[in-house]
Every structure is written in structure tokens, then in C-alpha cells.
Amino acid sequence: MRFAIVFGALILSACSPPVMFAVDVDEEIDRGNLVLNGDAAALMKNTDGAYWAKWDGSDASGYIELIYPDGETVRCEVGYVTQGMRDVQSFEVRERACAQVRY
């Protein structure tokens, strides 16, 4: 019975959607990275101009780092995220200051 419960929990966690991140910036950046639990994933620019990343790893915290053409960097702190979070984790960067958007 214990095996069935553990196996069922593993299957459910494997089916959880990844956590999605969106970053809206007010000026062009060279690149950006989502860094959670020490693992990095490049931000991808969407057709709407926002940058996106997804996380399908284990529970995590970390930051989003934006690198501007002049070499300056901005960090957006990412609190605790876990698989199955349905809301997109949204951030806005205005005048090189980052804030998480809460809906």
C-alpha cells in the first residue's frame, strides 16, 4: 500500500504544469536568466515584447537577472515557487527597478 501512495504522488507531481515567469521591461536588454536553486535558464523574448521562462524543477527560490547593453544588471528576487502553481509569476522592470506584480 505504501508503494502505491508514493508511486501515485510521483505520477501526480510529474503531471504538474511548470511554473511560468513573465518579465515586462521598459527598455531593451541584452539577455536575462532565471536562476532557481543554482540552475539557470535563459529568458526568451515573446512576440508581445515581454520575456518568459518556465521552471519545471523542484521547489525553489532565487532570482531573475537582466543584463543591459551597457553591462548594468538588475535582479528580481523570486520567492518560493513550487510545481503546480497556476498563476504566472509576473515582474515589471521600470527605470531599472524590479517589482513583482500581484494580481
Tab-separated table of C-alpha atoms in Angstrom:
chain	number	residue	atom	x	y	z
A	1	MET	CA	0.000	0.000	0.000
A	2	ARG	CA	2.807	2.431	0.891
A	3	PHE	CA	4.396	1.865	-2.549
A	4	ALA	CA	1.100	2.732	-4.253
A	5	ILE	CA	0.851	6.027	-2.366
A	6	VAL	CA	4.447	7.024	-3.151
A	7	PHE	CA	4.078	5.973	-6.790
A	8	GLY	CA	0.809	7.933	-7.097
A	9	ALA	CA	2.445	11.042	-5.632
A	10	LEU	CA	5.325	10.758	-8.116
A	11	ILE	CA	2.921	10.443	-11.046
A	12	LEU	CA	0.895	13.473	-9.929
A	13	SER	CA	3.999	15.611	-9.481
A	14	ALA	CA	5.225	14.623	-12.957
A	15	CYS	CA	1.940	15.868	-14.421
A	16	SER	CA	2.079	19.287	-12.767
A	17	PRO	CA	2.470	22.169	-15.183
A	18	PRO	CA	5.740	24.129	-14.986
A	19	VAL	CA	5.846	27.440	-13.143
A	20	MET	CA	5.789	30.272	-15.683
A	21	PHE	CA	7.603	33.598	-15.287
A	22	ALA	CA	6.955	36.808	-17.233
A	23	VAL	CA	9.131	39.935	-17.118
A	24	ASP	CA	7.945	43.185	-18.684
A	25	VAL	CA	10.758	45.697	-19.244
A	26	ASP	CA	10.620	49.345	-20.244
A	27	GLU	CA	13.890	49.285	-22.215
A	28	GLU	CA	15.812	46.764	-24.263
A	29	ILE	CA	18.028	44.220	-22.513
A	30	ASP	CA	20.858	42.109	-23.920
A	31	ARG	CA	19.749	38.963	-22.134
A	32	GLY	CA	18.304	37.614	-18.940
A	33	ASN	CA	18.339	34.481	-16.828
A	34	LEU	CA	16.015	32.803	-14.385
A	35	VAL	CA	18.178	31.309	-11.610
A	36	LEU	CA	16.478	28.937	-9.181
A	37	ASN	CA	18.267	26.570	-6.807
A	38	GLY	CA	21.509	27.461	-8.603
A	39	ASP	CA	20.223	26.314	-12.019
A	40	ALA	CA	19.892	28.936	-14.772
A	41	ALA	CA	17.525	29.145	-17.741
A	42	ALA	CA	17.693	31.896	-20.368
A	43	LEU	CA	14.731	34.243	-20.688
A	44	MET	CA	13.068	34.118	-24.084
A	45	LYS	CA	11.546	37.203	-25.729
A	46	ASN	CA	7.929	36.739	-26.756
A	47	THR	CA	6.207	38.471	-29.661
A	48	ASP	CA	4.452	40.767	-27.149
A	49	GLY	CA	7.846	42.164	-26.073
A	50	ALA	CA	7.833	40.506	-22.642
A	51	TYR	CA	10.439	37.967	-21.579
A	52	TRP	CA	9.410	34.496	-20.449
A	53	ALA	CA	10.882	31.487	-18.705
A	54	LYS	CA	9.496	28.322	-17.190
A	55	TRP	CA	10.615	26.181	-14.277
A	56	ASP	CA	9.798	22.507	-14.095
A	57	GLY	CA	12.222	21.611	-11.318
A	58	SER	CA	11.574	21.028	-7.639
A	59	ASP	CA	10.527	23.622	-5.072
A	60	ALA	CA	12.830	26.601	-5.414
A	61	SER	CA	13.684	30.227	-4.798
A	62	GLY	CA	16.194	32.508	-6.472
A	63	TYR	CA	16.176	35.475	-8.823
A	64	ILE	CA	15.786	36.768	-12.353
A	65	GLU	CA	18.805	38.650	-13.652
A	66	LEU	CA	18.568	41.134	-16.517
A	67	ILE	CA	21.698	42.314	-18.334
A	68	TYR	CA	21.533	45.621	-20.213
A	69	PRO	CA	23.652	46.605	-23.245
A	70	ASP	CA	25.760	48.917	-21.023
A	71	GLY	CA	26.616	45.987	-18.719
A	72	GLU	CA	24.405	47.039	-15.815
A	73	THR	CA	22.399	44.243	-14.207
A	74	VAL	CA	19.097	44.212	-12.369
A	75	ARG	CA	17.864	41.403	-10.146
A	76	CYS	CA	14.283	40.481	-9.418
A	77	GLU	CA	14.041	38.356	-6.276
A	78	VAL	CA	11.928	35.229	-6.737
A	79	GLY	CA	10.378	33.863	-3.570
A	80	TYR	CA	9.332	30.279	-3.030
A	81	VAL	CA	7.832	28.546	-6.078
A	82	THR	CA	6.539	25.003	-6.357
A	83	GLN	CA	5.179	22.746	-9.094
A	84	GLY	CA	1.500	23.171	-9.803
A	85	MET	CA	1.398	26.943	-9.222
A	86	ARG	CA	-1.143	28.084	-11.758
A	87	ASP	CA	-0.554	31.821	-11.668
A	88	VAL	CA	2.184	33.262	-13.850
A	89	GLN	CA	4.864	34.843	-11.696
A	90	SER	CA	4.927	38.346	-13.213
A	91	PHE	CA	7.539	41.062	-12.783
A	92	GLU	CA	7.846	44.631	-14.113
A	93	VAL	CA	11.106	46.483	-14.534
A	94	ARG	CA	10.748	50.267	-14.719
A	95	GLU	CA	13.757	52.584	-14.731
A	96	ARG	CA	15.867	49.507	-13.901
A	97	ALA	CA	13.993	48.748	-10.687
A	98	CYS	CA	12.145	45.449	-10.411
A	99	ALA	CA	8.826	44.752	-8.710
A	100	GLN	CA	6.709	41.613	-8.638
A	101	VAL	CA	3.199	42.163	-9.958
A	102	ARG	CA	0.449	40.780	-7.729
A	103	TYR	CA	-2.994	40.227	-9.186
